[in-house]
Short mmCIF file of C-alpha atoms in Angstrom, two decimals:
data_model
loop_
_atom_site.label_atom_id
_atom_site.label_comp_id
_atom_site.label_asym_id
_atom_site.label_seq_id
_atom_site.Cartn_x
_atom_site.Cartn_y
_atom_site.Cartn_z
CA UNK U 1 8.63 6.63 -23.68
CA UNK U 2 10.70 8.85 -27.34
CA UNK U 3 7.35 5.22 -24.37
CA UNK U 4 8.72 5.13 -22.65
CA UNK U 5 10.69 6.24 -24.59
CA UNK U 6 13.56 6.58 -25.46
CA UNK U 7 12.33 5.44 -24.31
CA UNK U 8 8.61 5.46 -23.61
CA UNK U 9 6.14 4.12 -21.43
CA UNK U 10 5.06 3.05 -18.06
CA UNK U 11 7.63 3.37 -15.41
CA UNK U 12 7.63 2.20 -11.80
CA UNK U 13 7.28 4.87 -9.08
CA UNK U 14 9.69 6.72 -7.05
CA UNK U 15 12.85 8.01 -8.79
CA UNK U 16 12.68 5.37 -11.50
CA UNK U 17 11.25 5.23 -15.17
CA UNK U 18 8.90 2.82 -16.71
CA UNK U 19 8.03 2.83 -20.46
CA UNK U 20 4.87 1.68 -21.53
CA UNK U 21 5.16 -0.12 -18.34
CA UNK U 22 8.82 0.42 -17.35
CA UNK U 23 11.53 2.06 -15.52
CA UNK U 24 15.26 2.82 -14.90
CA UNK U 25 17.88 4.76 -13.04
CA UNK U 26 20.38 6.32 -15.31
CA UNK U 27 23.96 6.92 -13.73
CA UNK U 28 26.86 8.81 -15.61
CA UNK U 29 30.50 9.37 -14.66
CA UNK U 30 33.99 7.84 -14.12
CA UNK U 31 36.13 7.29 -11.18
CA UNK U 32 39.65 8.59 -11.02
CA UNK U 33 41.39 5.32 -10.81
CA UNK U 34 40.25 4.14 -14.27
CA UNK U 35 39.93 7.49 -15.95
CA UNK U 36 42.95 6.86 -18.37
CA UNK U 37 41.15 3.66 -19.50
CA UNK U 38 38.10 5.79 -20.55
CA UNK U 39 35.82 3.27 -18.82
CA UNK U 40 32.51 3.95 -16.79
CA UNK U 41 30.78 2.03 -14.20
CA UNK U 42 27.10 2.71 -13.95
CA UNK U 43 23.93 1.25 -12.47
CA UNK U 44 20.28 0.34 -13.46
CA UNK U 45 17.52 -0.60 -11.21
CA UNK U 46 16.24 -3.45 -13.59
CA UNK U 47 17.73 -5.83 -16.08
CA UNK U 48 17.55 -5.61 -19.82
CA UNK U 49 14.35 -7.48 -21.06
CA UNK U 50 15.02 -7.37 -24.77
CA UNK U 51 16.93 -5.59 -27.57
CA UNK U 52 14.28 -6.47 -30.15
CA UNK U 53 12.90 -3.08 -31.32
CA UNK U 54 9.44 -4.61 -31.72
CA UNK U 55 9.46 -6.29 -28.18
CA UNK U 56 10.86 -3.55 -26.11
CA UNK U 57 8.58 -2.00 -23.41
CA UNK U 58 10.92 -0.75 -20.78
CA UNK U 59 13.20 2.17 -20.18
CA UNK U 60 16.25 -0.05 -19.28
CA UNK U 61 16.03 -1.80 -22.67
CA UNK U 62 15.15 1.35 -24.56
CA UNK U 63 18.00 3.32 -23.07
CA UNK U 64 20.46 0.49 -23.90
CA UNK U 65 19.26 0.22 -27.40
CA UNK U 66 19.70 4.07 -27.75
CA UNK U 67 23.36 3.42 -27.06
CA UNK U 68 23.90 0.43 -29.20
CA UNK U 69 21.70 1.46 -32.04
CA UNK U 70 21.03 4.51 -34.16
CA UNK U 71 18.05 5.82 -36.04
CA UNK U 72 17.29 8.51 -38.47
CA UNK U 73 17.53 11.36 -35.89
CA UNK U 74 18.58 12.05 -32.31
CA UNK U 75 17.27 14.64 -29.80
CA UNK U 76 19.77 17.25 -28.44
CA UNK U 77 19.76 18.82 -25.05
CA UNK U 78 16.69 21.03 -25.87
CA UNK U 79 14.74 18.00 -27.36
CA UNK U 80 15.24 19.40 -30.80
CA UNK U 81 15.97 16.94 -33.80
CA UNK U 82 19.42 16.40 -35.07
CA UNK U 83 20.48 14.20 -37.87
CA UNK U 84 21.79 10.81 -37.12
CA UNK U 85 21.72 8.43 -40.14
CA UNK U 86 19.52 11.06 -41.93
CA UNK U 87 21.40 13.65 -43.96
CA UNK U 88 18.53 15.56 -45.64
CA UNK U 89 14.76 15.82 -44.92
CA UNK U 90 12.28 17.18 -47.43
CA UNK U 91 8.56 17.68 -46.32
CA UNK U 92 5.92 18.08 -48.95
CA UNK U 93 2.15 17.87 -49.73
CA UNK U 94 1.26 19.79 -46.78
CA UNK U 95 3.22 17.64 -44.29
CA UNK U 96 1.93 14.38 -45.74
CA UNK U 97 5.21 13.26 -47.40
CA UNK U 98 8.59 12.97 -46.06
CA UNK U 99 11.70 12.18 -48.17
CA UNK U 100 14.82 11.32 -46.19
CA UNK U 101 18.20 10.70 -47.69
CA UNK U 102 20.59 8.52 -45.65
CA UNK U 103 24.26 8.67 -44.98
CA UNK U 104 26.15 5.90 -47.04
CA UNK U 105 28.61 4.92 -44.21
CA UNK U 106 26.24 3.34 -41.70
CA UNK U 107 27.37 -0.15 -40.82
CA UNK U 108 25.95 -3.15 -38.88
CA UNK U 109 28.27 -4.99 -36.53
CA UNK U 110 27.97 -7.92 -38.88
CA UNK U 111 29.52 -5.86 -41.67
CA UNK U 112 26.46 -5.17 -43.69
CA UNK U 113 25.46 -1.56 -44.53
CA UNK U 114 22.59 0.17 -43.05
CA UNK U 115 20.17 1.03 -45.83
CA UNK U 116 16.65 2.34 -46.23
CA UNK U 117 15.34 -1.21 -46.46
CA UNK U 118 16.48 -1.89 -42.83
CA UNK U 119 13.93 0.88 -41.72
CA UNK U 120 11.09 -0.65 -43.88
CA UNK U 121 11.67 -4.00 -42.75
CA UNK U 122 11.80 -2.93 -39.04
CA UNK U 123 8.63 -0.80 -39.12
CA UNK U 124 6.64 -3.42 -41.05
CA UNK U 125 7.76 -6.25 -38.68
CA UNK U 126 6.89 -4.16 -35.54
CA UNK U 127 3.37 -3.42 -36.92
CA UNK U 128 2.64 -7.03 -37.99
CA UNK U 129 0.31 -8.45 -35.44
CA UNK U 130 2.50 -11.49 -35.20
CA UNK U 131 5.03 -9.42 -33.45
CA UNK U 132 2.61 -8.42 -30.60
CA UNK U 133 4.26 -5.00 -30.16
CA UNK U 134 2.75 -2.68 -27.64
CA UNK U 135 4.03 0.38 -29.43
CA UNK U 136 2.21 0.04 -32.73
CA UNK U 137 0.29 3.30 -31.97
CA UNK U 138 3.57 5.25 -32.37
CA UNK U 139 3.22 4.57 -36.07
CA UNK U 140 -0.41 5.74 -36.37
CA UNK U 141 0.34 8.84 -38.35
CA UNK U 142 1.86 6.70 -41.24
CA UNK U 143 -0.43 5.61 -44.08
CA UNK U 144 -2.16 2.15 -43.30
CA UNK U 145 -0.41 1.62 -39.92
CA UNK U 146 -3.39 1.25 -37.89
CA UNK U 147 -5.05 -1.13 -40.47
CA UNK U 148 -1.89 -3.20 -40.40
CA UNK U 149 -1.70 -3.39 -36.57
CA UNK U 150 -5.38 -4.49 -36.52
CA UNK U 151 -4.55 -7.20 -38.98
CA UNK U 152 -6.70 -5.71 -41.76
CA UNK U 153 -4.05 -4.87 -44.24
CA UNK U 154 -0.64 -6.56 -45.13
CA UNK U 155 2.60 -5.00 -43.55
CA UNK U 156 3.83 -4.44 -47.10
CA UNK U 157 1.01 -1.69 -47.55
CA UNK U 158 2.56 0.50 -44.95
CA UNK U 159 3.42 3.95 -46.19
CA UNK U 160 6.96 3.72 -46.26
CA UNK U 161 9.25 2.72 -49.21
CA UNK U 162 12.98 2.47 -49.92
CA UNK U 163 13.88 4.39 -52.89
CA UNK U 164 17.29 2.95 -53.96
CA UNK U 165 19.57 2.01 -51.16
CA UNK U 166 19.74 5.23 -49.13
CA UNK U 167 16.53 6.98 -49.44
CA UNK U 168 13.09 6.63 -47.52
CA UNK U 169 9.86 8.01 -48.65
CA UNK U 170 7.21 8.19 -45.89
CA UNK U 171 3.42 8.87 -46.70
CA UNK U 172 1.47 10.07 -43.62
CA UNK U 173 -2.36 9.60 -43.24
CA UNK U 174 -2.46 12.47 -40.80
CA UNK U 175 0.49 15.13 -40.43
CA UNK U 176 2.14 16.00 -37.32
CA UNK U 177 4.52 18.88 -36.63
CA UNK U 178 6.46 16.79 -34.17
CA UNK U 179 6.80 13.61 -36.47
CA UNK U 180 10.58 14.03 -36.82
CA UNK U 181 10.74 13.94 -33.01
CA UNK U 182 8.86 10.66 -33.09
CA UNK U 183 11.28 9.36 -35.67
CA UNK U 184 14.10 9.82 -33.10
CA UNK U 185 12.47 6.99 -30.94
CA UNK U 186 14.12 3.57 -30.61
CA UNK U 187 10.73 2.27 -31.84
CA UNK U 188 11.73 3.67 -35.21
CA UNK U 189 15.19 2.10 -35.25
CA UNK U 190 16.21 0.01 -38.22
CA UNK U 191 16.62 -3.87 -37.95
CA UNK U 192 18.99 -6.04 -39.87
CA UNK U 193 16.92 -8.63 -41.60
CA UNK U 194 19.75 -11.13 -42.06
CA UNK U 195 20.33 -11.24 -38.32
CA UNK U 196 16.68 -11.23 -37.40
CA UNK U 197 15.84 -14.25 -39.67
CA UNK U 198 19.09 -16.13 -38.43
CA UNK U 199 18.16 -15.88 -34.85
CA UNK U 200 14.34 -15.93 -35.22
CA UNK U 201 12.44 -15.53 -32.02
CA UNK U 202 15.72 -15.50 -30.29
CA UNK U 203 16.74 -12.17 -31.80
CA UNK U 204 17.59 -9.54 -29.07
CA UNK U 205 17.49 -12.11 -26.33
CA UNK U 206 21.19 -12.02 -25.64
CA UNK U 207 24.32 -9.92 -26.79
CA UNK U 208 25.39 -12.71 -29.15
CA UNK U 209 22.00 -12.73 -30.85
CA UNK U 210 21.75 -9.15 -31.51
CA UNK U 211 23.53 -6.80 -34.09
CA UNK U 212 24.28 -3.32 -33.58
CA UNK U 213 24.77 0.09 -35.66
CA UNK U 214 25.35 2.48 -32.77
CA UNK U 215 28.31 4.03 -30.95
CA UNK U 216 28.54 0.90 -28.70
CA UNK U 217 28.03 -2.89 -29.02
CA UNK U 218 26.72 -5.07 -26.14
CA UNK U 219 28.76 -7.75 -24.47
CA UNK U 220 28.40 -10.06 -21.32
CA UNK U 221 24.68 -10.06 -21.58
CA UNK U 222 23.20 -13.57 -21.62
CA UNK U 223 19.55 -12.40 -21.63
CA UNK U 224 19.14 -12.99 -17.83
CA UNK U 225 22.06 -11.57 -15.95
CA UNK U 226 22.33 -8.44 -13.85
CA UNK U 227 25.65 -7.20 -15.36
CA UNK U 228 26.55 -6.23 -18.95
CA UNK U 229 28.97 -4.11 -20.77
CA UNK U 230 28.91 -1.62 -23.69
CA UNK U 231 31.99 -1.73 -25.73
CA UNK U 232 33.04 0.85 -28.39
CA UNK U 233 31.82 -0.21 -31.72
CA UNK U 234 34.70 0.01 -34.37
CA UNK U 235 32.26 -0.24 -37.18
CA UNK U 236 30.32 2.89 -36.16
CA UNK U 237 30.35 5.57 -38.85
CA UNK U 238 31.53 8.12 -36.41
CA UNK U 239 33.82 5.80 -34.34
CA UNK U 240 36.64 8.37 -34.18
CA UNK U 241 34.27 10.62 -32.05
CA UNK U 242 33.59 7.99 -29.52
CA UNK U 243 36.11 8.22 -26.73
CA UNK U 244 34.69 5.78 -24.09
CA UNK U 245 36.01 2.37 -24.37
CA UNK U 246 33.58 0.63 -22.06
CA UNK U 247 30.57 1.23 -20.00
CA UNK U 248 30.13 -1.50 -17.21
CA UNK U 249 26.46 -1.83 -15.99
CA UNK U 250 25.23 -3.59 -12.91
CA UNK U 251 21.52 -3.91 -11.58
CA UNK U 252 21.33 -2.38 -7.99
CA UNK U 253 17.77 -2.06 -6.75
CA UNK U 254 18.77 -0.39 -3.46
CA UNK U 255 19.57 3.19 -3.51
CA UNK U 256 21.60 2.93 -0.25
CA UNK U 257 23.76 0.18 -1.89
CA UNK U 258 24.30 2.16 -4.98
CA UNK U 259 25.28 5.22 -3.03
CA UNK U 260 27.70 3.36 -0.87
CA UNK U 261 29.28 1.92 -4.03
CA UNK U 262 29.69 5.51 -5.50
CA UNK U 263 31.23 6.72 -2.23
CA UNK U 264 33.78 3.93 -2.37
CA UNK U 265 34.34 4.60 -6.09
CA UNK U 266 32.95 1.27 -7.35
CA UNK U 267 30.33 3.32 -9.07
CA UNK U 268 31.19 6.37 -11.29
CA UNK U 269 27.72 7.93 -10.79
CA UNK U 270 24.61 7.46 -8.70
CA UNK U 271 21.01 8.54 -8.89
CA UNK U 272 20.03 9.43 -5.43
CA UNK U 273 16.80 9.01 -3.36
CA UNK U 274 15.18 11.86 -1.38
CA UNK U 275 17.31 11.61 1.69
CA UNK U 276 20.65 11.36 -0.26
CA UNK U 277 19.60 14.38 -2.36
CA UNK U 278 18.85 16.46 0.70
CA UNK U 279 22.28 15.28 2.19
CA UNK U 280 24.09 16.46 -1.15
CA UNK U 281 22.29 19.80 -1.58
CA UNK U 282 25.67 21.72 -1.44
CA UNK U 283 27.62 19.09 -3.25
CA UNK U 284 28.99 20.82 -6.43
CA UNK U 285 28.84 17.43 -8.34
CA UNK U 286 24.87 17.24 -7.80
CA UNK U 287 22.77 17.57 -10.97
CA UNK U 288 19.02 17.84 -10.76
CA UNK U 289 17.27 17.08 -13.99
CA UNK U 290 13.73 16.54 -15.25
CA UNK U 291 12.92 12.94 -16.13
CA UNK U 292 10.23 13.77 -18.64
CA UNK U 293 7.99 11.56 -16.54
CA UNK U 294 4.68 11.56 -14.85
CA UNK U 295 4.18 9.36 -11.85
CA UNK U 296 0.58 8.11 -11.36
CA UNK U 297 -1.83 5.45 -10.29
CA UNK U 298 -3.60 3.50 -13.18
CA UNK U 299 -6.76 1.67 -12.32
CA UNK U 300 -7.91 -1.63 -13.83
CA UNK U 301 -11.48 -0.71 -14.96
CA UNK U 302 -12.35 -4.26 -15.50
CA UNK U 303 -12.29 -4.83 -11.80
CA UNK U 304 -15.47 -3.74 -10.07
CA UNK U 305 -13.94 -1.94 -7.23
CA UNK U 306 -11.27 -0.08 -9.30
CA UNK U 307 -13.81 0.97 -11.84
CA UNK U 308 -15.87 3.07 -9.38
CA UNK U 309 -15.07 6.67 -10.26
CA UNK U 310 -16.17 8.12 -7.02
CA UNK U 311 -13.57 5.76 -5.19
CA UNK U 312 -10.92 6.63 -7.70
CA UNK U 313 -11.58 10.41 -7.05
CA UNK U 314 -11.67 9.96 -3.32
CA UNK U 315 -8.38 8.37 -3.43
CA UNK U 316 -6.84 11.18 -5.39
CA UNK U 317 -8.22 13.87 -3.04
CA UNK U 318 -6.93 12.03 0.02
CA UNK U 319 -3.40 12.28 -1.14
CA UNK U 320 -1.18 15.27 -0.07
CA UNK U 321 0.92 15.64 -3.18
CA UNK U 322 2.97 18.38 -1.75
CA UNK U 323 3.87 16.13 1.17
CA UNK U 324 4.60 13.45 -1.29
CA UNK U 325 7.13 15.44 -3.20
CA UNK U 326 8.84 17.25 -0.43
CA UNK U 327 8.77 14.66 2.36
CA UNK U 328 8.74 11.41 0.64
CA UNK U 329 10.49 11.72 -2.87
CA UNK U 330 12.58 14.72 -1.73
CA UNK U 331 14.36 14.79 -5.16
CA UNK U 332 13.06 17.90 -6.68
CA UNK U 333 9.93 16.28 -8.07
CA UNK U 334 6.81 18.44 -8.33
CA UNK U 335 3.17 17.85 -7.41
CA UNK U 336 1.19 16.88 -10.64
CA UNK U 337 -1.59 19.09 -11.77
CA UNK U 338 -2.79 16.97 -14.71
CA UNK U 339 -1.61 13.93 -16.63
CA UNK U 340 1.43 15.65 -18.03
CA UNK U 341 4.48 17.67 -17.14
CA UNK U 342 5.67 21.21 -17.30
CA UNK U 343 7.26 22.41 -20.49
CA UNK U 344 5.54 19.96 -22.75
CA UNK U 345 3.78 22.76 -24.47
CA UNK U 346 2.83 26.43 -24.09
CA UNK U 347 -0.58 28.02 -25.05
CA UNK U 348 0.20 29.51 -28.44
CA UNK U 349 -2.01 32.55 -27.70
CA UNK U 350 -1.16 33.34 -24.00
CA UNK U 351 2.13 31.50 -23.32
CA UNK U 352 0.59 29.57 -20.40
CA UNK U 353 1.93 26.16 -19.67
CA UNK U 354 -0.20 23.21 -20.68
CA UNK U 355 -0.28 21.92 -17.17
CA UNK U 356 -2.05 25.01 -15.86
CA UNK U 357 -4.69 25.08 -18.82
CA UNK U 358 -5.40 21.41 -18.33
CA UNK U 359 -5.76 21.60 -14.56
CA UNK U 360 -9.29 20.81 -13.17
CA UNK U 361 -10.30 21.74 -9.70
CA UNK U 362 -10.89 18.87 -7.07
CA UNK U 363 -9.24 16.28 -9.39
CA UNK U 364 -5.61 16.47 -7.95
CA UNK U 365 -6.08 18.82 -4.96
CA UNK U 366 -5.55 17.70 -1.46
CA UNK U 367 -9.30 17.79 -0.10
CA UNK U 368 -9.85 15.18 2.71
CA UNK U 369 -13.40 16.51 3.28
CA UNK U 370 -14.62 16.00 -0.26
CA UNK U 371 -12.66 12.77 -0.41
CA UNK U 372 -14.67 11.30 2.45
CA UNK U 373 -17.88 12.34 0.76
CA UNK U 374 -17.01 10.60 -2.31
CA UNK U 375 -15.70 7.59 -0.45
CA UNK U 376 -19.19 7.21 1.11
CA UNK U 377 -20.95 7.47 -2.12
CA UNK U 378 -18.48 4.61 -3.51
CA UNK U 379 -19.42 2.46 -0.37
CA UNK U 380 -23.10 2.85 -1.26
CA UNK U 381 -22.72 2.30 -4.94
CA UNK U 382 -20.62 -0.77 -4.41
CA UNK U 383 -22.89 -1.81 -1.40
CA UNK U 384 -19.80 -2.47 0.74
CA UNK U 385 -18.92 -0.86 4.11
CA UNK U 386 -15.44 -2.40 4.24
CA UNK U 387 -13.56 -1.56 0.97
CA UNK U 388 -10.04 -2.89 0.27
CA UNK U 389 -7.56 -2.35 -2.65
CA UNK U 390 -4.34 -3.82 -3.60
CA UNK U 391 -1.54 -1.53 -5.12
CA UNK U 392 0.93 -3.28 -7.32
CA UNK U 393 4.37 -1.84 -7.47
CA UNK U 394 8.05 -2.64 -7.94
CA UNK U 395 10.28 -4.08 -5.21
CA UNK U 396 12.87 -1.31 -5.22
CA UNK U 397 13.09 1.06 -2.27
CA UNK U 398 11.82 4.20 -3.99
CA UNK U 399 8.57 2.38 -5.15
CA UNK U 400 7.99 0.68 -1.87
CA UNK U 401 8.33 3.98 0.02
CA UNK U 402 5.85 5.73 -2.23
CA UNK U 403 3.48 2.82 -1.91
CA UNK U 404 3.61 2.93 1.92
CA UNK U 405 3.03 6.73 1.89
CA UNK U 406 -0.04 6.33 -0.29
CA UNK U 407 -1.18 3.35 1.88
CA UNK U 408 -0.92 5.54 4.97
CA UNK U 409 -2.81 8.46 3.35
CA UNK U 410 -5.84 6.29 2.20
CA UNK U 411 -5.99 4.46 5.30
CA UNK U 412 -5.88 7.46 7.73
CA UNK U 413 -8.07 9.82 5.48
CA UNK U 414 -10.66 7.37 4.21
CA UNK U 415 -10.51 4.16 6.17
CA UNK U 416 -9.66 2.26 3.08
CA UNK U 417 -7.75 -0.89 3.49
CA UNK U 418 -4.78 -0.83 1.10
CA UNK U 419 -2.54 -3.86 0.61
CA UNK U 420 0.88 -3.51 -1.23
CA UNK U 421 1.97 -6.06 -3.60
CA UNK U 422 5.74 -5.23 -4.24
CA UNK U 423 7.54 -7.56 -6.73
CA UNK U 424 10.41 -7.65 -9.19
CA UNK U 425 9.84 -5.21 -12.09
CA UNK U 426 9.53 -8.00 -14.75
CA UNK U 427 6.79 -9.72 -12.76
CA UNK U 428 5.07 -6.53 -12.06
CA UNK U 429 4.97 -5.79 -15.91
CA UNK U 430 3.59 -9.22 -16.64
CA UNK U 431 0.77 -8.97 -14.12
CA UNK U 432 -0.14 -5.43 -15.26
CA UNK U 433 0.07 -6.50 -19.01
CA UNK U 434 -2.22 -9.53 -18.41
CA UNK U 435 -4.71 -7.32 -16.49
CA UNK U 436 -4.05 -9.12 -13.20
CA UNK U 437 -4.13 -6.03 -10.92
CA UNK U 438 -6.50 -3.49 -9.33
CA UNK U 439 -4.15 -0.51 -8.87
CA UNK U 440 -0.67 -0.04 -10.35
CA UNK U 441 1.63 2.41 -8.98
CA UNK U 442 3.70 3.40 -12.09
CA UNK U 443 5.06 6.30 -14.04
CA UNK U 444 5.29 7.02 -17.89
CA UNK U 445 8.34 8.52 -19.45
CA UNK U 446 8.07 10.72 -22.65
CA UNK U 447 10.45 10.76 -25.50
CA UNK U 448 9.83 14.26 -26.67
CA UNK U 449 8.00 17.31 -25.44
CA UNK U 450 4.38 17.20 -26.49
CA UNK U 451 1.18 16.51 -24.47
CA UNK U 452 0.21 13.75 -26.84
CA UNK U 453 3.10 11.63 -25.43
CA UNK U 454 1.23 11.06 -22.15
CA UNK U 455 -2.33 11.41 -23.22
CA UNK U 456 -2.09 8.82 -25.97
CA UNK U 457 -1.86 5.88 -23.60
CA UNK U 458 -5.28 6.61 -22.36
CA UNK U 459 -7.06 6.17 -25.84
CA UNK U 460 -9.33 3.37 -25.91
CA UNK U 461 -7.47 1.32 -28.48
CA UNK U 462 -4.03 2.08 -27.37
CA UNK U 463 -1.87 -1.05 -26.57
CA UNK U 464 -0.58 0.70 -23.35
CA UNK U 465 -3.99 1.43 -21.86
CA UNK U 466 -3.60 -1.19 -19.30
CA UNK U 467 -6.44 0.13 -17.21
CA UNK U 468 -8.90 -0.06 -20.00
CA UNK U 469 -10.06 3.63 -19.71
CA UNK U 470 -12.71 4.20 -22.35
CA UNK U 471 -14.22 7.71 -23.22
CA UNK U 472 -15.73 8.83 -26.56
CA UNK U 473 -15.11 12.50 -25.60
CA UNK U 474 -11.47 11.84 -24.82
CA UNK U 475 -10.83 9.84 -27.95
CA UNK U 476 -12.55 12.35 -30.20
CA UNK U 477 -10.47 15.24 -28.75
CA UNK U 478 -7.31 13.23 -29.49
CA UNK U 479 -8.55 12.33 -32.95
CA UNK U 480 -9.11 15.99 -33.75
CA UNK U 481 -5.60 17.10 -32.40
CA UNK U 482 -3.95 14.37 -34.55
CA UNK U 483 -6.23 14.85 -37.48
CA UNK U 484 -8.14 17.85 -38.76
CA UNK U 485 -6.29 20.23 -36.36
CA UNK U 486 -2.87 18.62 -36.42
CA UNK U 487 -1.09 21.63 -38.22
CA UNK U 488 -3.40 24.39 -36.67
CA UNK U 489 -1.46 25.09 -33.43
CA UNK U 490 -4.20 27.02 -31.63
CA UNK U 491 -6.83 24.49 -32.27
CA UNK U 492 -4.77 21.46 -31.63
CA UNK U 493 -3.70 23.07 -28.27
CA UNK U 494 -7.41 23.42 -27.36
CA UNK U 495 -8.15 19.68 -28.20
CA UNK U 496 -5.38 18.54 -26.16
CA UNK U 497 -6.57 20.51 -23.20
CA UNK U 498 -10.05 19.15 -23.64
CA UNK U 499 -8.73 15.66 -23.78
CA UNK U 500 -6.63 16.16 -20.54
CA UNK U 501 -9.52 17.76 -18.72
CA UNK U 502 -11.89 15.03 -19.65
CA UNK U 503 -9.38 12.41 -18.20
CA UNK U 504 -9.01 14.42 -15.16
CA UNK U 505 -12.79 14.61 -14.47
CA UNK U 506 -13.12 10.82 -15.20
CA UNK U 507 -9.99 10.04 -12.99
CA UNK U 508 -8.83 7.93 -15.68
CA UNK U 509 -5.49 7.82 -13.93
CA UNK U 510 -4.50 9.66 -10.70
CA UNK U 511 -1.42 11.88 -11.44
CA UNK U 512 0.90 12.09 -8.48
CA UNK U 513 4.08 13.78 -9.32
CA UNK U 514 6.28 15.26 -12.14
CA UNK U 515 9.57 13.39 -11.76
CA UNK U 516 12.84 14.98 -11.06
CA UNK U 517 16.00 13.27 -10.00
CA UNK U 518 19.28 14.23 -8.31
CA UNK U 519 22.44 12.61 -9.61
CA UNK U 520 26.13 12.79 -8.32
CA UNK U 521 28.28 12.91 -11.48
CA UNK U 522 32.27 12.97 -11.42
CA UNK U 523 33.18 16.32 -12.73
CA UNK U 524 35.91 14.76 -14.82
CA UNK U 525 33.18 13.24 -17.18
CA UNK U 526 32.84 15.63 -19.97
CA UNK U 527 30.91 15.71 -23.15
CA UNK U 528 27.68 13.84 -21.82
CA UNK U 529 24.59 15.40 -23.53
CA UNK U 530 21.67 15.59 -20.97
CA UNK U 531 18.24 16.19 -22.64
CA UNK U 532 16.72 18.85 -20.49
CA UNK U 533 13.18 17.65 -21.05
CA UNK U 534 13.65 14.08 -19.84
CA UNK U 535 17.21 13.84 -18.46
CA UNK U 536 18.38 11.24 -20.84
CA UNK U 537 21.97 10.81 -21.05
CA UNK U 538 23.92 10.37 -24.51
CA UNK U 539 27.46 9.11 -24.16
CA UNK U 540 28.38 9.13 -27.73
CA UNK U 541 30.65 12.06 -27.19
CA UNK U 542 31.53 11.60 -23.55
CA UNK U 543 35.07 11.26 -22.24
CA UNK U 544 37.06 11.40 -19.11
CA UNK U 545 39.22 14.55 -18.72
CA UNK U 546 42.82 14.03 -17.38
#
């Protein structure tokens, strides 16, 4: 999400995260036997795919980069911006001009200083069409960014300049009151030009071919392994504040396996599945946090069957989301009301939550009778009595359980034949990115609290619009919210609601649940900052109490 990411973007289903097409389990804590060593043992549900800022599309990689890298800002527990490398920010010209001063003691792990040019280089490189980044849309507010991404202007025309060694000037084509939150995303992290040019296309493909400027450095990652270690970075500007020596990660897809390892003190924290969450309701070490994530089904509208709106709506109305949340996920997740989550934004006039204002009747409701009527209409339109679809999803336990529940619901309520194609995350991501799917069971993680974080991926030209949804009304509403109404809170809110309602009526995607998760954490682990909006854990100041 910050796609996802920080994270940003598509996640797998169940209790995992997918950014721009990605996911992750985040665990935190420390076992008693190693507490004096200030080491943690944690789990992820998928491997790192890259540490190249321009190439990252998944939450595991983005989460890792957020711990080994550092940008201008970071988000605190309330999703509010705090300075990281930035020391002073001045906004002028009615929100169009940002002048940002940088601290002078930032260092890369190769010994070079972190300077304003590192940000300019990183952003220009990501926007260059040669990088094939899926997150160029995040730069849309910056002058010439869209034209650069489209290959119509040179990367050097981007509205960002280094003024001396430690000052950035950013010119926006359209202002946004959440722009500083965007700058906290890993997509906006700096890159060391010397290292990138040294390793070329291999930069970020292994621990040894990456340089770092964050609290930790990565070790023991060859680019394909399921184990890696974060080690305290002695060159980090605030190294004296970092107490943890090592964070050891391993990929564990099975929640049962992870839970057993936690109980045997071989993992220091564990993200629970629904059954485990229920069993631990009275455990004082259980934390339930929002994931800043919307679970949904996306449709490939270039596929004749999936492109039928009546079929998509019939599928949506045949799913009992309350049962999905309470009987299948069982981790505190909530039935989705729209393509967004609670606490993203409030109505500036009434205080009503965005999800309530954006809700459209008979788009996400459980209505088997209406679902059957729409299904029959779809059969007639497609001239097929026997319809079948294939749901592509991850091969982890949570994803497969959710897919099987949906399979049962659609089969029993509609008579629709549903096949499940469960596969490793990287394989699923490759198939979806190439358009080789009908329906993808996934989720989208958001970096900061604003409806634009989810709605933007449905824009017709957005690189993460894997389903190829196209609507002039939707695009115009988002254009207005990011353009003429960007700094007019009531007007912008109205446009965002309009966009969400348009997508709901079109069944652009089928929202399923608002992600929550239960995590068991050793009470001796102190100083971890959990973001209340998306549950992200920042270990920069974490330590193990004696």
